JSON list of C-alpha atoms in Angstrom, two decimals:
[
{"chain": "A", "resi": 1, "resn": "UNK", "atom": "CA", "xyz": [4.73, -13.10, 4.44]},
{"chain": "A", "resi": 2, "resn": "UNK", "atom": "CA", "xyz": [4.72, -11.08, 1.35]},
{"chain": "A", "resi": 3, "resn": "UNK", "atom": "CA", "xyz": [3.21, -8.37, -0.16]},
{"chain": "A", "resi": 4, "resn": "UNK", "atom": "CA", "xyz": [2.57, -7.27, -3.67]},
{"chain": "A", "resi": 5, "resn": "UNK", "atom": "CA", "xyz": [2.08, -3.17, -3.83]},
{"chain": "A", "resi": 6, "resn": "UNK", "atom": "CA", "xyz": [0.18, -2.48, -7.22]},
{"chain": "A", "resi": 7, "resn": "UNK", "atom": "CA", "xyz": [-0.03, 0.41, -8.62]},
{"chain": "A", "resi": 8, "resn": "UNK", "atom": "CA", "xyz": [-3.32, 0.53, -11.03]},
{"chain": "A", "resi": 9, "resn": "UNK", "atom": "CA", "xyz": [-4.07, 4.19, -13.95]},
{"chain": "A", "resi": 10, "resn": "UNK", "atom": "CA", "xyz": [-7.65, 3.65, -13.74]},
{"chain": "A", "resi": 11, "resn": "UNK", "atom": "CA", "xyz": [-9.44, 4.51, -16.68]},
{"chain": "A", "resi": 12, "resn": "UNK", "atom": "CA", "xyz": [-11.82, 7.99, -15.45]},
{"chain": "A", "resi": 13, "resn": "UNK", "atom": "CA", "xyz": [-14.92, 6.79, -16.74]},
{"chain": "A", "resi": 14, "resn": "UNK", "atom": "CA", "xyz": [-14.01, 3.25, -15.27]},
{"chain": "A", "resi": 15, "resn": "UNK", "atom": "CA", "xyz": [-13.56, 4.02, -11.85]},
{"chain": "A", "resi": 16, "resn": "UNK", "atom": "CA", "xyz": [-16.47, 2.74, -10.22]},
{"chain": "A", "resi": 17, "resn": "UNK", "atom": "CA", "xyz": [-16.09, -0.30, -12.30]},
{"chain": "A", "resi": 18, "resn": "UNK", "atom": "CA", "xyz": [-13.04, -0.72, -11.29]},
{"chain": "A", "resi": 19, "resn": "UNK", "atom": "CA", "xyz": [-13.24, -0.90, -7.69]},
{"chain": "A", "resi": 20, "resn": "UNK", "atom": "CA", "xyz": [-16.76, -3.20, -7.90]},
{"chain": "A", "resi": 21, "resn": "UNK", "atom": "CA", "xyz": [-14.74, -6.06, -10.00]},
{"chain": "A", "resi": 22, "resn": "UNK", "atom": "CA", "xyz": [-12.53, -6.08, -7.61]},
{"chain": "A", "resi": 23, "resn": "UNK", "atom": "CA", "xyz": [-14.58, -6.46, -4.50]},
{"chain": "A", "resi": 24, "resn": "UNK", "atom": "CA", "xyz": [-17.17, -8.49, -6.15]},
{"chain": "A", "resi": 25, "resn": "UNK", "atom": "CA", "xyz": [-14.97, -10.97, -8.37]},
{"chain": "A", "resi": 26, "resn": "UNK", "atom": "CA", "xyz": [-11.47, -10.16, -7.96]},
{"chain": "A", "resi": 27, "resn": "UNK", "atom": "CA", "xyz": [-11.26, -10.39, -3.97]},
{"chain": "A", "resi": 28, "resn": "UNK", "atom": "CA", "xyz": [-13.19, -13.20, -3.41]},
{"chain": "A", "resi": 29, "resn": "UNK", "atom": "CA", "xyz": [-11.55, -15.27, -6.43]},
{"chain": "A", "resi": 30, "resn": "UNK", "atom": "CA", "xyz": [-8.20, -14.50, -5.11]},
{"chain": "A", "resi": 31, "resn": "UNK", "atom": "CA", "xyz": [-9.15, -15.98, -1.58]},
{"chain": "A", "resi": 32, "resn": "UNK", "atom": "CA", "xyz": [-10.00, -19.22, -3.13]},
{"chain": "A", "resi": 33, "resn": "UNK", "atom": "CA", "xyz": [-6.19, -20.06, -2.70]},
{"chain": "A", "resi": 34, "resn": "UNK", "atom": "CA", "xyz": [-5.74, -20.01, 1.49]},
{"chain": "A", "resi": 35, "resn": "UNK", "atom": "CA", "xyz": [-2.52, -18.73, 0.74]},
{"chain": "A", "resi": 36, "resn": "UNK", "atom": "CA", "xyz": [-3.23, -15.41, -0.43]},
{"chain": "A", "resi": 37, "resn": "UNK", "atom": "CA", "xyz": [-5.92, -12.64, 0.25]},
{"chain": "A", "resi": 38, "resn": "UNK", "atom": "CA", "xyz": [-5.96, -9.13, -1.03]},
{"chain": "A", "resi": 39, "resn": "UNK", "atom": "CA", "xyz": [-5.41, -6.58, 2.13]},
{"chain": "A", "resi": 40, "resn": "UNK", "atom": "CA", "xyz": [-5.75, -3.05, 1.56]},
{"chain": "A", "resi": 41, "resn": "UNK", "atom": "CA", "xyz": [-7.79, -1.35, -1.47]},
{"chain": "A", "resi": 42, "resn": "UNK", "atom": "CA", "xyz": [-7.21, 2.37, -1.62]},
{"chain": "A", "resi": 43, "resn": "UNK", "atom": "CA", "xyz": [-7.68, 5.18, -3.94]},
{"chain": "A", "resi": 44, "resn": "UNK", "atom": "CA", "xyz": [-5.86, 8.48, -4.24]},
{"chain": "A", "resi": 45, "resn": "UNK", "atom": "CA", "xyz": [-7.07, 11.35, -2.75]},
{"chain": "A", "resi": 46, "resn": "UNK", "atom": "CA", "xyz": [-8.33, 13.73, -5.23]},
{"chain": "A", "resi": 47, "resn": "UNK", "atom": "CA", "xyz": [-5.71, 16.22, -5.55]},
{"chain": "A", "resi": 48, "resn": "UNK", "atom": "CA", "xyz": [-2.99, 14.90, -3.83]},
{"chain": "A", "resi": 49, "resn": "UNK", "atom": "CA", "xyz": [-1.69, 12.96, -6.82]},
{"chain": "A", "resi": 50, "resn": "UNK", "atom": "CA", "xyz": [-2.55, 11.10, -10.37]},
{"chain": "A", "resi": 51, "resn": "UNK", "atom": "CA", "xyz": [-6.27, 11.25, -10.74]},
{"chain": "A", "resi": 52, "resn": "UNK", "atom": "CA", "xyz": [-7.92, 7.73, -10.45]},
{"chain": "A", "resi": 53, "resn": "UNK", "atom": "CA", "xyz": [-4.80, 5.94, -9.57]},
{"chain": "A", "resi": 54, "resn": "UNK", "atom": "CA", "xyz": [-5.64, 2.72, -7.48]},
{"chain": "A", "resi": 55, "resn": "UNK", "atom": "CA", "xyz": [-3.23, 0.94, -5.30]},
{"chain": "A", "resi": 56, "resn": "UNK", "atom": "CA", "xyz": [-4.04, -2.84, -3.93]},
{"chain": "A", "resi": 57, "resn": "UNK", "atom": "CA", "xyz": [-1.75, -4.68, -1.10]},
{"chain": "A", "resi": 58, "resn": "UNK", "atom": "CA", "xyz": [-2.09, -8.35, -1.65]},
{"chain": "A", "resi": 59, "resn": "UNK", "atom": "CA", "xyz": [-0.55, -10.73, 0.80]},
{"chain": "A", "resi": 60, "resn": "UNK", "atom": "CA", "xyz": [0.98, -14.33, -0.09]},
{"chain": "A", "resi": 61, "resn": "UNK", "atom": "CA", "xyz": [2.08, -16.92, 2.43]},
{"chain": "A", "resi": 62, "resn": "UNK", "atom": "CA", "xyz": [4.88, -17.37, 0.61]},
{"chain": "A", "resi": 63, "resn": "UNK", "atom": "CA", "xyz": [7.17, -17.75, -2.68]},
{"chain": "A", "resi": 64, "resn": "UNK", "atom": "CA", "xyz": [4.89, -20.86, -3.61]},
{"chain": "A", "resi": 65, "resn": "UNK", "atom": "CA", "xyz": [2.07, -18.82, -2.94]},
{"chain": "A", "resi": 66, "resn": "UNK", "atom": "CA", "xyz": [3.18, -16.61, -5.20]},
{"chain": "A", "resi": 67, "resn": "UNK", "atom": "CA", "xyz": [3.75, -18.81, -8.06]},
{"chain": "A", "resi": 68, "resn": "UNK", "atom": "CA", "xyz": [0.50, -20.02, -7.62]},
{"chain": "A", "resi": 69, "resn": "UNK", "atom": "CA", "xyz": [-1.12, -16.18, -7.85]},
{"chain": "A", "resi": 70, "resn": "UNK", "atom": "CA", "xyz": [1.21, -15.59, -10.97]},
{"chain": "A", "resi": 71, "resn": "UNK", "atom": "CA", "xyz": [0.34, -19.21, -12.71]},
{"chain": "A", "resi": 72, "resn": "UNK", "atom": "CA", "xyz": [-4.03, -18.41, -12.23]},
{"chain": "A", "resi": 73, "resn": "UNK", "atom": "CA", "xyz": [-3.78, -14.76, -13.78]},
{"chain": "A", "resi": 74, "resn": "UNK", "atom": "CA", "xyz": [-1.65, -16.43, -16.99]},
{"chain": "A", "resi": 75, "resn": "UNK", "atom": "CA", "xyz": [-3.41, -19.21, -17.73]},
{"chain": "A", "resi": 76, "resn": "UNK", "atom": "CA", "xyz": [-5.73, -20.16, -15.29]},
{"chain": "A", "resi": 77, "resn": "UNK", "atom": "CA", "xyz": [-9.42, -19.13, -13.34]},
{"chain": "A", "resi": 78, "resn": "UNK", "atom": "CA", "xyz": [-7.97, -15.44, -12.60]},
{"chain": "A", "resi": 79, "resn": "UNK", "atom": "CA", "xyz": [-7.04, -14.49, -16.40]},
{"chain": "A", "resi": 80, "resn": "UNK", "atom": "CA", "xyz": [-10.07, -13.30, -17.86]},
{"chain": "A", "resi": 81, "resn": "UNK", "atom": "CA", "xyz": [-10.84, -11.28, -14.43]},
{"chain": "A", "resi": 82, "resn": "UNK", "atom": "CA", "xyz": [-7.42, -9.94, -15.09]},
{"chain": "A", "resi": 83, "resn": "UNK", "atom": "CA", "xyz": [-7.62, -8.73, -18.88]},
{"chain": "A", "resi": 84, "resn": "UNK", "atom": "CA", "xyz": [-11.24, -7.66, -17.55]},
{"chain": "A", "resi": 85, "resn": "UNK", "atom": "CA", "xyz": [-9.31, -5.04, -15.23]},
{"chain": "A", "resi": 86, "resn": "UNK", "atom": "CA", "xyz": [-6.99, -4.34, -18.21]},
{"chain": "A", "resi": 87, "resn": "UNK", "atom": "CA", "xyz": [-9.53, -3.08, -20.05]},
{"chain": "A", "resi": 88, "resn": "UNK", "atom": "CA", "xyz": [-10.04, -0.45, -17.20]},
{"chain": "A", "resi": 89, "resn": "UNK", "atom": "CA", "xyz": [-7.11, 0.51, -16.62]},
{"chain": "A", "resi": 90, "resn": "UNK", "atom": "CA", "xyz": [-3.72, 2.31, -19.02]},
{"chain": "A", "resi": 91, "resn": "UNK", "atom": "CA", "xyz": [-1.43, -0.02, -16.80]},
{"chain": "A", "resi": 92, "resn": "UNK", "atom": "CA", "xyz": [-0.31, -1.73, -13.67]},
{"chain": "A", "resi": 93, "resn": "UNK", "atom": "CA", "xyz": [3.20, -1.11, -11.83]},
{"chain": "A", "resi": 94, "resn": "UNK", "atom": "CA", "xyz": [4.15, -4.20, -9.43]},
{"chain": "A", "resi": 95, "resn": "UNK", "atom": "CA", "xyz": [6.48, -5.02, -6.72]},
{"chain": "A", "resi": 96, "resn": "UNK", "atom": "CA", "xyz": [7.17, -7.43, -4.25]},
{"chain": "A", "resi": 97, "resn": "UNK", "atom": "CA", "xyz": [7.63, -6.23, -0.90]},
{"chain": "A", "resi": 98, "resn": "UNK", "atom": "CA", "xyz": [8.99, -8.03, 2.64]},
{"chain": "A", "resi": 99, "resn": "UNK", "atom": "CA", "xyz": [7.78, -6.04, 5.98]},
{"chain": "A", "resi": 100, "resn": "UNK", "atom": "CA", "xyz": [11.03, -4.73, 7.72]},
{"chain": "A", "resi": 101, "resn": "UNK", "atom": "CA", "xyz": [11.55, -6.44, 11.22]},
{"chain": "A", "resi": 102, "resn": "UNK", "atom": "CA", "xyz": [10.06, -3.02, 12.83]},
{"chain": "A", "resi": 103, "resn": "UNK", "atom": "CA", "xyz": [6.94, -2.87, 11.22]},
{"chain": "A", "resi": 104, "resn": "UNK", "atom": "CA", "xyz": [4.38, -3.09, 13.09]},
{"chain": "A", "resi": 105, "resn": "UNK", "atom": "CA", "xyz": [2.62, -5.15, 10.26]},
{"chain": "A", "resi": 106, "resn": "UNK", "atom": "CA", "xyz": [4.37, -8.68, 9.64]},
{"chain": "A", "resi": 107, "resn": "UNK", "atom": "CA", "xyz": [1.03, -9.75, 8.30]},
{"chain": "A", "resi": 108, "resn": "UNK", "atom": "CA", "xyz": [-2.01, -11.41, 9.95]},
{"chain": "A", "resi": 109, "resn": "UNK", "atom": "CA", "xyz": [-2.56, -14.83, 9.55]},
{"chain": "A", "resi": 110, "resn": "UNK", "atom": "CA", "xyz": [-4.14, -14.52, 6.06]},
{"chain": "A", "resi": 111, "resn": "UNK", "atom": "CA", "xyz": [-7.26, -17.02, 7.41]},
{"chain": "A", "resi": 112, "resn": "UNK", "atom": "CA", "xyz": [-8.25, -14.50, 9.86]},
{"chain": "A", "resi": 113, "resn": "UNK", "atom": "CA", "xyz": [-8.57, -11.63, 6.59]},
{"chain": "A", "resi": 114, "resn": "UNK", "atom": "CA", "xyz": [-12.57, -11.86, 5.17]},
{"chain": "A", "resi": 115, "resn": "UNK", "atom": "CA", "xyz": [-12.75, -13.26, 1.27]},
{"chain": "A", "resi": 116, "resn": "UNK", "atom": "CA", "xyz": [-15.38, -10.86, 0.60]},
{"chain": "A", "resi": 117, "resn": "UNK", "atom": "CA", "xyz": [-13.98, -7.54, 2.62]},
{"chain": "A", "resi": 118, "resn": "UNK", "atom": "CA", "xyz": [-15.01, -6.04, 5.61]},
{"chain": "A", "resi": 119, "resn": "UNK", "atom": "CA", "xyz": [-17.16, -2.94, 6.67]},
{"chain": "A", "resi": 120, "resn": "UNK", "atom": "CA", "xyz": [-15.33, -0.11, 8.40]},
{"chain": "A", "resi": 121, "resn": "UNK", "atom": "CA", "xyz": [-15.19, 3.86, 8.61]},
{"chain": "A", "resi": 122, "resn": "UNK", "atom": "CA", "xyz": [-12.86, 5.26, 5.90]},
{"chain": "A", "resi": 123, "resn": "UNK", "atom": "CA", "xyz": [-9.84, 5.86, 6.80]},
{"chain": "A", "resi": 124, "resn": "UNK", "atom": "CA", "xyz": [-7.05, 8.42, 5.68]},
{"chain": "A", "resi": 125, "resn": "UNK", "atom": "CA", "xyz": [-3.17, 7.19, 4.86]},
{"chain": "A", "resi": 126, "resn": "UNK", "atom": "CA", "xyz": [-0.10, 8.67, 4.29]},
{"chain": "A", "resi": 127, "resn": "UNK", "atom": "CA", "xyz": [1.98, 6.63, 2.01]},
{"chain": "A", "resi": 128, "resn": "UNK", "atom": "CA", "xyz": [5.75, 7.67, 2.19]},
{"chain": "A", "resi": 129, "resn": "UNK", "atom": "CA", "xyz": [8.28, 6.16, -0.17]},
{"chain": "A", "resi": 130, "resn": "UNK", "atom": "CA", "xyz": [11.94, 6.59, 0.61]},
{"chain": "A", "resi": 131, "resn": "UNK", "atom": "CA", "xyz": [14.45, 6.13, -2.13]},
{"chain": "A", "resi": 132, "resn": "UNK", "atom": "CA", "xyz": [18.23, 6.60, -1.46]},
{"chain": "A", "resi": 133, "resn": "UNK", "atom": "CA", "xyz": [20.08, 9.00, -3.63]},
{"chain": "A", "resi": 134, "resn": "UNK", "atom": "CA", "xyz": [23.29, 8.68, -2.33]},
{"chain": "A", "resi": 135, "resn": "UNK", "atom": "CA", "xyz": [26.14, 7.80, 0.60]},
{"chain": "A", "resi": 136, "resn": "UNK", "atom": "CA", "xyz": [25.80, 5.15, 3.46]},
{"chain": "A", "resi": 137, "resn": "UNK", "atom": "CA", "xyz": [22.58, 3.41, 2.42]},
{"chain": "A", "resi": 138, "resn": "UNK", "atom": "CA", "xyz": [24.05, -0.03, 3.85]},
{"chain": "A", "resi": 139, "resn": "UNK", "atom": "CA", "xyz": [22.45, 0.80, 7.13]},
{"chain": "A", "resi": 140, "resn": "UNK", "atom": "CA", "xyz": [19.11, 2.24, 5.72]},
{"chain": "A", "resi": 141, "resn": "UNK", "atom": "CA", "xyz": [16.48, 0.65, 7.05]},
{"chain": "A", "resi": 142, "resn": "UNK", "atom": "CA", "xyz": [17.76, 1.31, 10.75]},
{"chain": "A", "resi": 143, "resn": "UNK", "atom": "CA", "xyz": [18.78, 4.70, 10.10]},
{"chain": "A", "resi": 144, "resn": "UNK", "atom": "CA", "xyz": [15.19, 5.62, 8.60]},
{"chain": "A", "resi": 145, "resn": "UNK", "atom": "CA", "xyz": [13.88, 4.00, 11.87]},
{"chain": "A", "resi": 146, "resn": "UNK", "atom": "CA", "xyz": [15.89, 5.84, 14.10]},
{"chain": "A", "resi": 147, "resn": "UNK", "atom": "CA", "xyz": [15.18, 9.29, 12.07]},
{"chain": "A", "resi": 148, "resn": "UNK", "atom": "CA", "xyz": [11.47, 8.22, 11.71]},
{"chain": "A", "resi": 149, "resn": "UNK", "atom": "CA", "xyz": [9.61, 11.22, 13.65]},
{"chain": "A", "resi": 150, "resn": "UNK", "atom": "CA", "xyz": [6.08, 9.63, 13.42]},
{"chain": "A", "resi": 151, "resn": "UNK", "atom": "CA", "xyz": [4.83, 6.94, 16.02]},
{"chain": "A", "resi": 152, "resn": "UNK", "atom": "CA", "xyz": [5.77, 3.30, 15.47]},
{"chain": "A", "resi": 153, "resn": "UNK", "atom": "CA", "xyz": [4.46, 3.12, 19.50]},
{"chain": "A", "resi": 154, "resn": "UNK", "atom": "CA", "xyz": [0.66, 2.98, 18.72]},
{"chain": "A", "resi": 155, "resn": "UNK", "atom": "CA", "xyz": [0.02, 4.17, 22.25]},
{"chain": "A", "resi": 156, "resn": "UNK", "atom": "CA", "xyz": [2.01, 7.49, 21.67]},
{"chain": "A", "resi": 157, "resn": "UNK", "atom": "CA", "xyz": [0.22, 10.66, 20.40]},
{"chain": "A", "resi": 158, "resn": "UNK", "atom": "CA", "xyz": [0.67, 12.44, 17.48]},
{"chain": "A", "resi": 159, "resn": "UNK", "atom": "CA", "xyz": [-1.33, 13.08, 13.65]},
{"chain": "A", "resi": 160, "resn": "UNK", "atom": "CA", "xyz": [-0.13, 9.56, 12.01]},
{"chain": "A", "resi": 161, "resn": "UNK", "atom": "CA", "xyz": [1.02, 6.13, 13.47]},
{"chain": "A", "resi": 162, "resn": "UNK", "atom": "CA", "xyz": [2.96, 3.93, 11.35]},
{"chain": "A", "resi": 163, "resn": "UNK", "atom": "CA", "xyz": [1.27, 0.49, 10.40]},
{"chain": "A", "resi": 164, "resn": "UNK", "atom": "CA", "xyz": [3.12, -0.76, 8.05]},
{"chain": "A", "resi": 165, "resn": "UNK", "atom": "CA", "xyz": [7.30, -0.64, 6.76]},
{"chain": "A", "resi": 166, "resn": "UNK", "atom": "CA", "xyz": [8.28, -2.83, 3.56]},
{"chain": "A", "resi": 167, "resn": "UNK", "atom": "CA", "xyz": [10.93, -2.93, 1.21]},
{"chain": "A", "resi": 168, "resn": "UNK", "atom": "CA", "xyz": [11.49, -4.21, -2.03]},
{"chain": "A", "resi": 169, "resn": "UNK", "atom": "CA", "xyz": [12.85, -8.35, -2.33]},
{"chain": "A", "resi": 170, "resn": "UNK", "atom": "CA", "xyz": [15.99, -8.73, -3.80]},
{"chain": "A", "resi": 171, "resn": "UNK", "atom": "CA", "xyz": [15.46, -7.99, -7.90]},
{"chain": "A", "resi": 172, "resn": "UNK", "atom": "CA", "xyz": [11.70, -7.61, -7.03]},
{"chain": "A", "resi": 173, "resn": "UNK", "atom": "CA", "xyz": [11.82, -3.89, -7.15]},
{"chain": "A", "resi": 174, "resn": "UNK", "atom": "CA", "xyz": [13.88, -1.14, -6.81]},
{"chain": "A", "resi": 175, "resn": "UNK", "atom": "CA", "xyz": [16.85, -0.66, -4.06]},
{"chain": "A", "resi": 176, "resn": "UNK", "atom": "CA", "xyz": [17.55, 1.33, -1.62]},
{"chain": "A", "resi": 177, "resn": "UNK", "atom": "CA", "xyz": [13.75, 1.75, -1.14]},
{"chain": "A", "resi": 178, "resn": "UNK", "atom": "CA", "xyz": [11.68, 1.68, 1.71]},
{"chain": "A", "resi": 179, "resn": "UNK", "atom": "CA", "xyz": [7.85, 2.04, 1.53]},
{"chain": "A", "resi": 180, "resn": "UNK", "atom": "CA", "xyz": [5.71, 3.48, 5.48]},
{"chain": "A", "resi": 181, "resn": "UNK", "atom": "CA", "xyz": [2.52, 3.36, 5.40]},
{"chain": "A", "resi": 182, "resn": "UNK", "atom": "CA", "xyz": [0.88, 5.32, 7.73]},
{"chain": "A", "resi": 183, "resn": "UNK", "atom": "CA", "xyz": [-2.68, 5.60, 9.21]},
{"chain": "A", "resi": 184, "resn": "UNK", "atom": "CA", "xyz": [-4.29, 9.07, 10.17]},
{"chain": "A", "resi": 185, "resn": "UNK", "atom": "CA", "xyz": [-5.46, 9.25, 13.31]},
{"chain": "A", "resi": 186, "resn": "UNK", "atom": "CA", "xyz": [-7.70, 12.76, 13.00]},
{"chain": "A", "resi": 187, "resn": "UNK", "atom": "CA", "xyz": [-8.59, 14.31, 9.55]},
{"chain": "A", "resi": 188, "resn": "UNK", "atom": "CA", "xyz": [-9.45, 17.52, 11.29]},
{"chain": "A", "resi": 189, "resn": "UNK", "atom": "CA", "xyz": [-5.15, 17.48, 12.27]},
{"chain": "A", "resi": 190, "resn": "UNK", "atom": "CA", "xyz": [-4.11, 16.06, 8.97]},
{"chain": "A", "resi": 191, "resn": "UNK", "atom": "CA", "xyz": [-6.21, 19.65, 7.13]},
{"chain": "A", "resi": 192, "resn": "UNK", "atom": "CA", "xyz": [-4.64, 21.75, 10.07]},
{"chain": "A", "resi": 193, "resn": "UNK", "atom": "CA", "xyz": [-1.29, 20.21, 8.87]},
{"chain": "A", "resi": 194, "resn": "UNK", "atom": "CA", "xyz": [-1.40, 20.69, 5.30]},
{"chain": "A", "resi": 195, "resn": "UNK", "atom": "CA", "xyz": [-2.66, 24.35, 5.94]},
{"chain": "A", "resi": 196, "resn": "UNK", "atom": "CA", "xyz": [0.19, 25.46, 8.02]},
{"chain": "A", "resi": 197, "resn": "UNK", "atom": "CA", "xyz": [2.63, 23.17, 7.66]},
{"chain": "A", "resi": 198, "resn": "UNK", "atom": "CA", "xyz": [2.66, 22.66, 11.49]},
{"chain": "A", "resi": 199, "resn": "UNK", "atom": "CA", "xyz": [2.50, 18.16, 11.72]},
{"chain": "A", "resi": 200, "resn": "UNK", "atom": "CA", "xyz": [3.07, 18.00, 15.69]},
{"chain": "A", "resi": 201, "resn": "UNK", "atom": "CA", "xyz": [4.08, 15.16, 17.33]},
{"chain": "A", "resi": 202, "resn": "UNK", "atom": "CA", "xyz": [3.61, 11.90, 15.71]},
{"chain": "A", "resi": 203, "resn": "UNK", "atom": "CA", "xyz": [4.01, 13.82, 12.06]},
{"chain": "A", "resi": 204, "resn": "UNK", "atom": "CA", "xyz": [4.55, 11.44, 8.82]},
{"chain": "A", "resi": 205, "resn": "UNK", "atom": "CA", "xyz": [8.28, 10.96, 6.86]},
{"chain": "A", "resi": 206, "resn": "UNK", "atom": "CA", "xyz": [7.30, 13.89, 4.90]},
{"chain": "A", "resi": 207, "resn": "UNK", "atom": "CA", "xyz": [6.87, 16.24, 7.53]},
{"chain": "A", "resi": 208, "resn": "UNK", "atom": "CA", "xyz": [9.36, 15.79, 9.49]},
{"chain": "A", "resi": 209, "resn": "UNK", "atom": "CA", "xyz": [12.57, 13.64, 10.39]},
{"chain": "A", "resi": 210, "resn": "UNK", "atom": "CA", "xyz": [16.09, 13.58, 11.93]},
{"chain": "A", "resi": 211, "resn": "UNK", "atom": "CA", "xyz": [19.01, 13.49, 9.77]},
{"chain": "A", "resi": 212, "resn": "UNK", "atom": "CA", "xyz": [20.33, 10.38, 7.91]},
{"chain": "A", "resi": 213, "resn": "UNK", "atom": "CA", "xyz": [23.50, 9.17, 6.64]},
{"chain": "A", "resi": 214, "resn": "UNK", "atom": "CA", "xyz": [22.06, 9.24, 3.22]},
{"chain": "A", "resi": 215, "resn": "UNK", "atom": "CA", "xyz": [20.81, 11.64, 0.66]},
{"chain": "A", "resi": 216, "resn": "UNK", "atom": "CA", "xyz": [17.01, 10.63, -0.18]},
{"chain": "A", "resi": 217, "resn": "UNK", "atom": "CA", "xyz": [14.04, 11.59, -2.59]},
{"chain": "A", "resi": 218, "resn": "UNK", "atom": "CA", "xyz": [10.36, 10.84, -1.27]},
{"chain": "A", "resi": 219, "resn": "UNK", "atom": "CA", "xyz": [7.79, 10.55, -2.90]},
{"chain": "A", "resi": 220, "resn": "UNK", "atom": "CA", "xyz": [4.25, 11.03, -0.66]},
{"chain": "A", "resi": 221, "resn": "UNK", "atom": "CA", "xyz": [0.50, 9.77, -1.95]},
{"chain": "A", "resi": 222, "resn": "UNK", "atom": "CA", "xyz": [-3.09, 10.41, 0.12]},
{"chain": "A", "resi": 223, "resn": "UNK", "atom": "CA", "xyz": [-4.73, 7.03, -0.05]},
{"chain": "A", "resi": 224, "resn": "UNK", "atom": "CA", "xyz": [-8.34, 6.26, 1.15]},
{"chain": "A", "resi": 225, "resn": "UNK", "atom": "CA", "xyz": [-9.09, 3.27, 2.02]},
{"chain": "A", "resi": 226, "resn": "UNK", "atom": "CA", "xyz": [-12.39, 1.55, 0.62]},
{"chain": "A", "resi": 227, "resn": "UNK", "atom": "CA", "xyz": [-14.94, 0.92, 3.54]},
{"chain": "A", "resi": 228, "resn": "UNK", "atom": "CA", "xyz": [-14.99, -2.24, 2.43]},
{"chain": "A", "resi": 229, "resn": "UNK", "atom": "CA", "xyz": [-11.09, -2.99, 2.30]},
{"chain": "A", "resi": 230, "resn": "UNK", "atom": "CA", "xyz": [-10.29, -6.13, 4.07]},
{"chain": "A", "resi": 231, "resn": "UNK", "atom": "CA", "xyz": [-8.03, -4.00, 6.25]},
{"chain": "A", "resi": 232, "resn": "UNK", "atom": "CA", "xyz": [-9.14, -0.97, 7.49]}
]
């Protein structure tokens, strides 16, 4: 499987708008093709980065899959629900992403994801992206797993556990990246957290981690996910 991580600079005053065009039209419309279903819909918590900035996982089967996603929104059914969106939004920033082979997400089998969403508690993530500055990034992906503090066991305690790891595709986004997503387990620890700085076991990238061989920037976003997002 693949996964295209969007990026969306809402419009404000469109927010709302936003988010019902895509559960309403966009979601299901995308789920006509069996080979691809939008995943996650979250927004930014307020405060913890851009205002109004949306980010959407979708997953595709697939490169075909793909092509057949890219092909609807130029020129076929999905192009006037796309410039719809554009006129809601200052921009979109896209890449194609591959789950690493210790993610715990490799993607569900996209029949099993509801067209039209799901209904679920909101839930709390923190999104970590890991971009190499410098040194031995050759081994990168194993040496972020093996300085990962958080919980990839989803038995173990701790504030976050990691659901999903993805990198970029090969000239599908930028290198030496590598993208966890992780799900809060207790809102009560994640405020404790950022109040005094103490994570605990099971603590995010950005709290904590073991040395690597490489120099790295991260970048860390809040996300919400919708009640209705197809994955909770």
């Amino acid at each position: 499987m693949l996964v295209i991580r969007e990026t969306h600079r809402v419009i404000g005053l469109h927010q709302d708008n936003f988010e019902k065009l895509v559960r309403d039209e966009w979601m299901p419309a995308v789920a006509s093709d069996p080979g691809t279903r939008l995943l996650w819909y979250f927004n930014h918590a307020h405060g913890s980065s851009i205002s109004f900035n949306v980010v959407t996982v979708t997953g595709v089967e697939d490169w075909d899959a793909w092509g057949r996603l890219g092909e609807r929104v130029q020129s076929g059914d999905l192009q006037d629900l796309a410039y719809r969106m554009d006129r809601m939004r200052y921009g979109t920033v896209a890449a194609i992403h591959e789950p690493l082979d210790w993610s715990p997400f490799h993607g569900p089998s996209l029949a099993a994801v509801s067209p039209g969403g799901a209904d679920h508690d909101r839930t709390m993530y923190i999104e970590d992206t890991i971009q190499a500055d410098g040194g031995a990034f050759e081994a990168g992906p194993e040496a972020v797993r093996a300085a990962y503090g958080g919980n990839i066991d989803p038995s173990a305690p701790g504030l976050t556990e990691l659901t999903a790891a993805f990198r970029p595709v090969a000239v599908a986004g930028r290198r030496g990246e590598i993208v966890l997503l992780q799900r809060v387990r207790d809102l009560g620890a994640l405020a404790q957290y950022y109040l005094d700085g103490e994570a605990g076991e099971g603590a995010p990238w950005s709290a904590t981690h073991a040395p690597t061989p490489f120099t790295d920037t991260w970048t860390t976003r809040v996300l919400r996910a919708a009640p209705w997002s197809p994955l909770p």
